């Protein structure tokens, strides 16, 4: 693998991705909705939490391995579902999934990935989860669930915070779409970012493989988020989720939860885990930062596995999340920036950085094992 040791932090990868990618692609990955309040606050909420270190504990071998929703993990970390990744790097989904597998972590394939459920299952011998965006056509949703079940995906993650496409104004201004439409801007992007353009042409133009047969996804000139939003079932409710629960025999997580009352009701109806998320600030601008939502939810559903995403950029964020009651954290952009710079090797290095930082935080905080952590290790 390429030597990427000069990349010391996720921030380094973000800077390099900014240089390598055309602006429209970088903005699509990096940006948030409207004024990006939630995007910024997600980060600040993690930064506001302070660790209260302990001393004189044997921290020679920090214990970070365990189990997440029935899947063994070497660190409490999972890759969040991301659509359209092939805009950043050829076969980026597979590259990221292989990197996650090499680290002993689950990878969540998005409904809107540029790799189909089947192709991913063939390409990667690791722990795969499948994320469902609930489309208007219920029969199609059930088909997707059945396909994931048939191909050995271990958990189903139903995303519920995208009933309409978030208003990402950068994407509107940049006119980003899949399939990429020929335009002067695209040609200019290609000429000014030749390495990116060459790889994109060689790797094949990205399409939404999972929903290839779905009529509702007609290309109508809207940016990606708006187009996906238009196809989603905005009438999806508790009864429909209950039917999905019956259909899927594996672990079921619901992603996009921030209210403790919703968490309680979901657990009561048989959901196995709650994925606290505001979509990385890409949906409702003004939504609560997830690190602020976590303690309320942990209190509402004690003992229930919680995953938190949105704003995780440092290993110490995973430490803080565990202390506040999460079973694990999920990362989206952190790993995609790595893949955007150097494909599988970049994704691998990004995950390595986070895991290394987590272990170092534990040593410096005097925490021998993640299992020892509780809210007394942090101050908010
Ligand atoms: C996403 N996210 C997302 N979520 C989801 O449930 N299905 C999806 O298809 C996508 N697609 C997607 C694409 C891109 C480019 C990004 C950056 C994000 C949201 C994702 O799963 C996760 O919630 C956030 O990325 C978490 O925030 P961080 O880690 O990026 O700060």
GROMACS .gro file of C-alpha atoms in nm, residues 15-299:
model
  285
   15UNK     CA    1  -0.728   1.947   0.293
   16UNK     CA    2  -0.582   1.706   0.038
   17UNK     CA    3  -0.932   1.607  -0.082
   18UNK     CA    4  -1.015   1.973  -0.127
   19UNK     CA    5  -0.716   2.006  -0.361
   20UNK     CA    6  -0.773   1.686  -0.554
   21UNK     CA    7  -1.147   1.710  -0.617
   22UNK     CA    8  -1.333   1.963  -0.827
   23UNK     CA    9  -1.511   2.211  -0.607
   24UNK     CA   10  -1.859   2.074  -0.679
   25UNK     CA   11  -1.759   1.725  -0.562
   26UNK     CA   12  -1.572   1.848  -0.255
   27UNK     CA   13  -1.866   2.070  -0.156
   28UNK     CA   14  -2.109   1.782  -0.204
   29UNK     CA   15  -1.911   1.571   0.044
   30UNK     CA   16  -1.803   1.841   0.288
   31UNK     CA   17  -2.104   2.072   0.290
   32UNK     CA   18  -2.419   2.092   0.496
   33UNK     CA   19  -2.770   2.228   0.458
   34UNK     CA   20  -2.860   2.598   0.445
   35UNK     CA   21  -2.642   2.802   0.684
   36UNK     CA   22  -2.452   2.491   0.799
   37UNK     CA   23  -2.537   2.562   1.164
   38UNK     CA   24  -2.581   2.196   1.248
   39UNK     CA   25  -2.272   2.099   1.050
   40UNK     CA   26  -2.061   2.333   1.264
   41UNK     CA   27  -2.240   2.257   1.588
   42UNK     CA   28  -2.184   1.883   1.546
   43UNK     CA   29  -1.812   1.949   1.568
   44UNK     CA   30  -1.837   2.207   1.842
   45UNK     CA   31  -2.052   1.980   2.057
   46UNK     CA   32  -1.778   1.716   2.055
   47UNK     CA   33  -1.518   1.984   2.120
   48UNK     CA   34  -1.712   2.124   2.418
   49UNK     CA   35  -1.694   1.792   2.600
   50UNK     CA   36  -1.383   1.763   2.816
   51UNK     CA   37  -1.222   1.445   2.942
   52UNK     CA   38  -1.153   1.416   3.313
   53UNK     CA   39  -0.841   1.197   3.312
   54UNK     CA   40  -0.748   0.943   3.578
   55UNK     CA   41  -0.394   0.853   3.680
   56UNK     CA   42  -0.190   0.553   3.793
   57UNK     CA   43  -0.386   0.294   3.599
   58UNK     CA   44  -0.207   0.031   3.391
   59UNK     CA   45  -0.280   0.144   3.036
   60UNK     CA   46  -0.014  -0.064   2.862
   61UNK     CA   47  -0.272  -0.235   2.639
   62UNK     CA   48  -0.592  -0.033   2.595
   63UNK     CA   49  -0.885  -0.267   2.532
   64UNK     CA   50  -1.109  -0.133   2.258
   65UNK     CA   51  -1.247  -0.446   2.093
   66UNK     CA   52  -1.597  -0.574   2.156
   67UNK     CA   53  -1.926  -0.624   1.979
   68UNK     CA   54  -2.169  -0.395   1.798
   69UNK     CA   55  -2.522  -0.517   1.731
   70UNK     CA   56  -2.411  -0.878   1.722
   71UNK     CA   57  -2.109  -0.807   1.500
   72UNK     CA   58  -1.763  -0.853   1.655
   73UNK     CA   59  -1.554  -0.536   1.616
   74UNK     CA   60  -1.188  -0.457   1.678
   75UNK     CA   61  -1.288  -0.099   1.770
   76UNK     CA   62  -1.628   0.059   1.845
   77UNK     CA   63  -1.649   0.211   1.502
   78UNK     CA   64  -1.859   0.156   1.193
   79UNK     CA   65  -1.859   0.317   0.849
   80UNK     CA   66  -2.176   0.520   0.795
   81UNK     CA   67  -2.375   0.475   0.474
   82UNK     CA   68  -2.282   0.715   0.197
   83UNK     CA   69  -2.429   0.747  -0.150
   84UNK     CA   70  -2.257   0.876  -0.464
   85UNK     CA   71  -1.905   0.796  -0.339
   86UNK     CA   72  -1.775   0.704  -0.685
   87UNK     CA   73  -1.774   1.075  -0.764
   88UNK     CA   74  -1.469   1.094  -0.539
   89UNK     CA   75  -1.275   0.780  -0.635
   90UNK     CA   76  -1.340   0.484  -0.867
   91UNK     CA   77  -1.512   0.201  -0.682
   92UNK     CA   78  -1.492   0.406  -0.363
   93UNK     CA   79  -1.760   0.198  -0.187
   94UNK     CA   80  -1.562  -0.122  -0.231
   95UNK     CA   81  -1.237   0.054  -0.138
   96UNK     CA   82  -1.390   0.182   0.187
   97UNK     CA   83  -1.558  -0.149   0.268
   98UNK     CA   84  -1.228  -0.336   0.222
   99UNK     CA   85  -1.051  -0.087   0.447
  100UNK     CA   86  -1.319  -0.130   0.715
  101UNK     CA   87  -1.291  -0.508   0.687
  102UNK     CA   88  -0.913  -0.494   0.725
  103UNK     CA   89  -0.964  -0.307   1.053
  104UNK     CA   90  -1.231  -0.552   1.171
  105UNK     CA   91  -1.512  -0.296   1.143
  106UNK     CA   92  -1.862  -0.315   0.992
  107UNK     CA   93  -1.934  -0.125   0.671
  108UNK     CA   94  -2.281   0.009   0.594
  109UNK     CA   95  -2.383   0.007   0.229
  110UNK     CA   96  -2.624   0.285   0.130
  111UNK     CA   97  -2.935   0.240  -0.080
  112UNK     CA   98  -2.790   0.522  -0.292
  113UNK     CA   99  -2.444   0.370  -0.316
  114UNK     CA  100  -2.277   0.345  -0.651
  115UNK     CA  101  -2.224  -0.028  -0.588
  116UNK     CA  102  -2.512  -0.275  -0.576
  117UNK     CA  103  -2.593  -0.497  -0.279
  118UNK     CA  104  -2.486  -0.801  -0.481
  119UNK     CA  105  -2.163  -0.658  -0.621
  120UNK     CA  106  -2.054  -0.544  -0.274
  121UNK     CA  107  -2.128  -0.885  -0.121
  122UNK     CA  108  -1.918  -1.051  -0.391
  123UNK     CA  109  -1.629  -0.805  -0.357
  124UNK     CA  110  -1.593  -0.790   0.019
  125UNK     CA  111  -1.568  -1.074   0.267
  126UNK     CA  112  -1.642  -0.873   0.579
  127UNK     CA  113  -1.917  -0.753   0.806
  128UNK     CA  114  -2.172  -0.571   0.591
  129UNK     CA  115  -2.477  -0.377   0.706
  130UNK     CA  116  -2.738  -0.238   0.468
  131UNK     CA  117  -2.898   0.104   0.495
  132UNK     CA  118  -3.245   0.156   0.358
  133UNK     CA  119  -3.386   0.484   0.240
  134UNK     CA  120  -3.758   0.418   0.240
  135UNK     CA  121  -3.877   0.475  -0.116
  136UNK     CA  122  -4.237   0.551  -0.210
  137UNK     CA  123  -4.278   0.208  -0.367
  138UNK     CA  124  -4.322  -0.030  -0.075
  139UNK     CA  125  -4.272  -0.342  -0.291
  140UNK     CA  126  -3.933  -0.204  -0.402
  141UNK     CA  127  -3.832  -0.143  -0.038
  142UNK     CA  128  -3.915  -0.501   0.051
  143UNK     CA  129  -3.716  -0.622  -0.250
  144UNK     CA  130  -3.412  -0.428  -0.128
  145UNK     CA  131  -3.451  -0.576   0.220
  146UNK     CA  132  -3.482  -0.927   0.078
  147UNK     CA  133  -3.176  -0.875  -0.143
  148UNK     CA  134  -2.971  -0.763   0.158
  149UNK     CA  135  -3.096  -1.059   0.361
  150UNK     CA  136  -3.018  -1.305   0.082
  151UNK     CA  137  -2.662  -1.173   0.054
  152UNK     CA  138  -2.573  -1.205   0.419
  153UNK     CA  139  -2.591  -0.842   0.536
  154UNK     CA  140  -2.596  -0.862   0.914
  155UNK     CA  141  -2.794  -0.553   1.011
  156UNK     CA  142  -3.056  -0.334   0.849
  157UNK     CA  143  -3.030   0.039   0.911
  158UNK     CA  144  -3.347   0.230   0.825
  159UNK     CA  145  -3.281   0.601   0.778
  160UNK     CA  146  -3.570   0.818   0.891
  161UNK     CA  147  -3.439   1.176   0.882
  162UNK     CA  148  -3.465   1.234   0.509
  163UNK     CA  149  -3.832   1.267   0.424
  164UNK     CA  150  -3.735   1.540   0.180
  165UNK     CA  151  -3.401   1.639   0.033
  166UNK     CA  152  -3.211   1.880   0.260
  167UNK     CA  153  -3.147   2.225   0.110
  168UNK     CA  154  -2.777   2.210   0.037
  169UNK     CA  155  -2.736   2.536  -0.141
  170UNK     CA  156  -2.381   2.466  -0.254
  171UNK     CA  157  -2.509   2.164  -0.447
  172UNK     CA  158  -2.778   2.373  -0.615
  173UNK     CA  159  -2.525   2.640  -0.711
  174UNK     CA  160  -2.271   2.383  -0.831
  175UNK     CA  161  -2.540   2.189  -1.020
  176UNK     CA  162  -2.408   1.849  -0.912
  177UNK     CA  163  -2.600   1.544  -1.034
  178UNK     CA  164  -2.580   1.170  -1.095
  179UNK     CA  165  -2.552   1.066  -1.372
  180UNK     CA  166  -2.301   1.344  -1.436
  181UNK     CA  167  -2.441   1.561  -1.712
  182UNK     CA  168  -2.205   1.683  -1.983
  183UNK     CA  169  -2.155   2.055  -1.933
  184UNK     CA  170  -1.893   2.324  -1.977
  185UNK     CA  171  -1.843   2.320  -1.603
  186UNK     CA  172  -1.780   1.944  -1.598
  187UNK     CA  173  -1.535   1.981  -1.884
  188UNK     CA  174  -1.358   2.263  -1.701
  189UNK     CA  175  -1.350   2.054  -1.381
  190UNK     CA  176  -1.193   1.772  -1.581
  191UNK     CA  177  -0.927   1.996  -1.730
  192UNK     CA  178  -0.838   2.161  -1.400
  193UNK     CA  179  -0.840   1.830  -1.205
  194UNK     CA  180  -0.687   1.587  -1.456
  195UNK     CA  181  -0.600   1.313  -1.205
  196UNK     CA  182  -0.959   1.305  -1.083
  197UNK     CA  183  -1.104   1.318  -1.436
  198UNK     CA  184  -0.877   1.043  -1.568
  199UNK     CA  185  -0.971   0.811  -1.284
  200UNK     CA  186  -1.338   0.888  -1.321
  201UNK     CA  187  -1.329   0.804  -1.691
  202UNK     CA  188  -1.129   0.486  -1.633
  203UNK     CA  189  -1.346   0.375  -1.340
  204UNK     CA  190  -1.675   0.425  -1.522
  205UNK     CA  191  -1.934   0.692  -1.462
  206UNK     CA  192  -2.122   0.647  -1.133
  207UNK     CA  193  -2.483   0.534  -1.124
  208UNK     CA  194  -2.718   0.439  -0.838
  209UNK     CA  195  -2.694   0.063  -0.892
  210UNK     CA  196  -2.937  -0.046  -0.620
  211UNK     CA  197  -3.225   0.156  -0.756
  212UNK     CA  198  -3.148   0.107  -1.124
  213UNK     CA  199  -3.491  -0.044  -1.184
  214UNK     CA  200  -3.681   0.210  -0.979
  215UNK     CA  201  -3.908   0.427  -1.191
  216UNK     CA  202  -3.936   0.705  -0.933
  217UNK     CA  203  -3.569   0.796  -0.975
  218UNK     CA  204  -3.613   0.956  -1.318
  219UNK     CA  205  -3.343   1.212  -1.389
  220UNK     CA  206  -3.524   1.540  -1.361
  221UNK     CA  207  -3.239   1.787  -1.337
  222UNK     CA  208  -3.239   1.825  -0.959
  223UNK     CA  209  -2.925   1.800  -0.747
  224UNK     CA  210  -2.864   1.462  -0.586
  225UNK     CA  211  -3.020   1.531  -0.246
  226UNK     CA  212  -3.334   1.685  -0.391
  227UNK     CA  213  -3.377   1.400  -0.637
  228UNK     CA  214  -3.332   1.134  -0.372
  229UNK     CA  215  -3.565   1.328  -0.143
  230UNK     CA  216  -3.835   1.332  -0.409
  231UNK     CA  217  -3.832   0.955  -0.435
  232UNK     CA  218  -3.860   0.894  -0.061
  233UNK     CA  219  -4.176   0.802   0.123
  234UNK     CA  220  -4.258   1.111   0.326
  235UNK     CA  221  -4.563   0.929   0.463
  236UNK     CA  222  -4.344   0.660   0.624
  237UNK     CA  223  -4.464   0.610   0.980
  238UNK     CA  224  -4.463   0.379   1.282
  239UNK     CA  225  -4.700   0.125   1.127
  240UNK     CA  226  -4.493   0.093   0.812
  241UNK     CA  227  -4.175   0.054   1.017
  242UNK     CA  228  -4.343  -0.222   1.218
  243UNK     CA  229  -4.405  -0.411   0.891
  244UNK     CA  230  -4.039  -0.378   0.806
  245UNK     CA  231  -3.947  -0.511   1.147
  246UNK     CA  232  -4.150  -0.822   1.066
  247UNK     CA  233  -3.981  -0.865   0.729
  248UNK     CA  234  -3.616  -0.840   0.845
  249UNK     CA  235  -3.497  -1.123   1.066
  250UNK     CA  236  -3.157  -0.972   1.161
  251UNK     CA  237  -3.067  -0.677   1.379
  252UNK     CA  238  -3.259  -0.361   1.301
  253UNK     CA  239  -3.132  -0.009   1.365
  254UNK     CA  240  -3.311   0.317   1.303
  255UNK     CA  241  -3.085   0.601   1.190
  256UNK     CA  242  -3.158   0.969   1.230
  257UNK     CA  243  -3.302   0.970   1.582
  258UNK     CA  244  -3.247   1.264   1.820
  259UNK     CA  245  -3.553   1.269   2.049
  260UNK     CA  246  -3.549   1.045   2.360
  261UNK     CA  247  -3.923   0.979   2.328
  262UNK     CA  248  -3.874   0.841   1.976
  263UNK     CA  249  -3.589   0.624   2.103
  264UNK     CA  250  -3.815   0.482   2.375
  265UNK     CA  251  -4.095   0.407   2.133
  266UNK     CA  252  -3.860   0.245   1.881
  267UNK     CA  253  -3.715   0.016   2.144
  268UNK     CA  254  -4.065  -0.074   2.262
  269UNK     CA  255  -4.156  -0.184   1.909
  270UNK     CA  256  -3.858  -0.417   1.883
  271UNK     CA  257  -3.583  -0.210   1.723
  272UNK     CA  258  -3.241  -0.344   1.833
  273UNK     CA  259  -3.036  -0.027   1.821
  274UNK     CA  260  -3.070   0.349   1.786
  275UNK     CA  261  -2.842   0.537   1.546
  276UNK     CA  262  -2.828   0.896   1.669
  277UNK     CA  263  -2.766   1.116   1.366
  278UNK     CA  264  -2.861   1.441   1.199
  279UNK     CA  265  -2.713   1.319   0.870
  280UNK     CA  266  -2.390   1.508   0.934
  281UNK     CA  267  -2.574   1.840   0.918
  282UNK     CA  268  -2.687   1.768   0.562
  283UNK     CA  269  -3.060   1.765   0.631
  284UNK     CA  270  -3.242   1.981   0.889
  285UNK     CA  271  -3.024   2.284   0.952
  286UNK     CA  272  -3.076   2.386   1.312
  287UNK     CA  273  -3.115   2.027   1.432
  288UNK     CA  274  -2.951   1.948   1.765
  289UNK     CA  275  -2.586   1.839   1.761
  290UNK     CA  276  -2.575   1.463   1.812
  291UNK     CA  277  -2.324   1.479   2.099
  292UNK     CA  278  -2.584   1.691   2.282
  293UNK     CA  279  -2.863   1.443   2.204
  294UNK     CA  280  -2.663   1.138   2.318
  295UNK     CA  281  -2.691   1.177   2.700
  296UNK     CA  282  -3.070   1.225   2.684
  297UNK     CA  283  -3.114   0.915   2.471
  298UNK     CA  284  -2.876   0.709   2.683
  299UNK     CA  285  -3.088   0.798   2.983
   0.00000   0.00000   0.00000
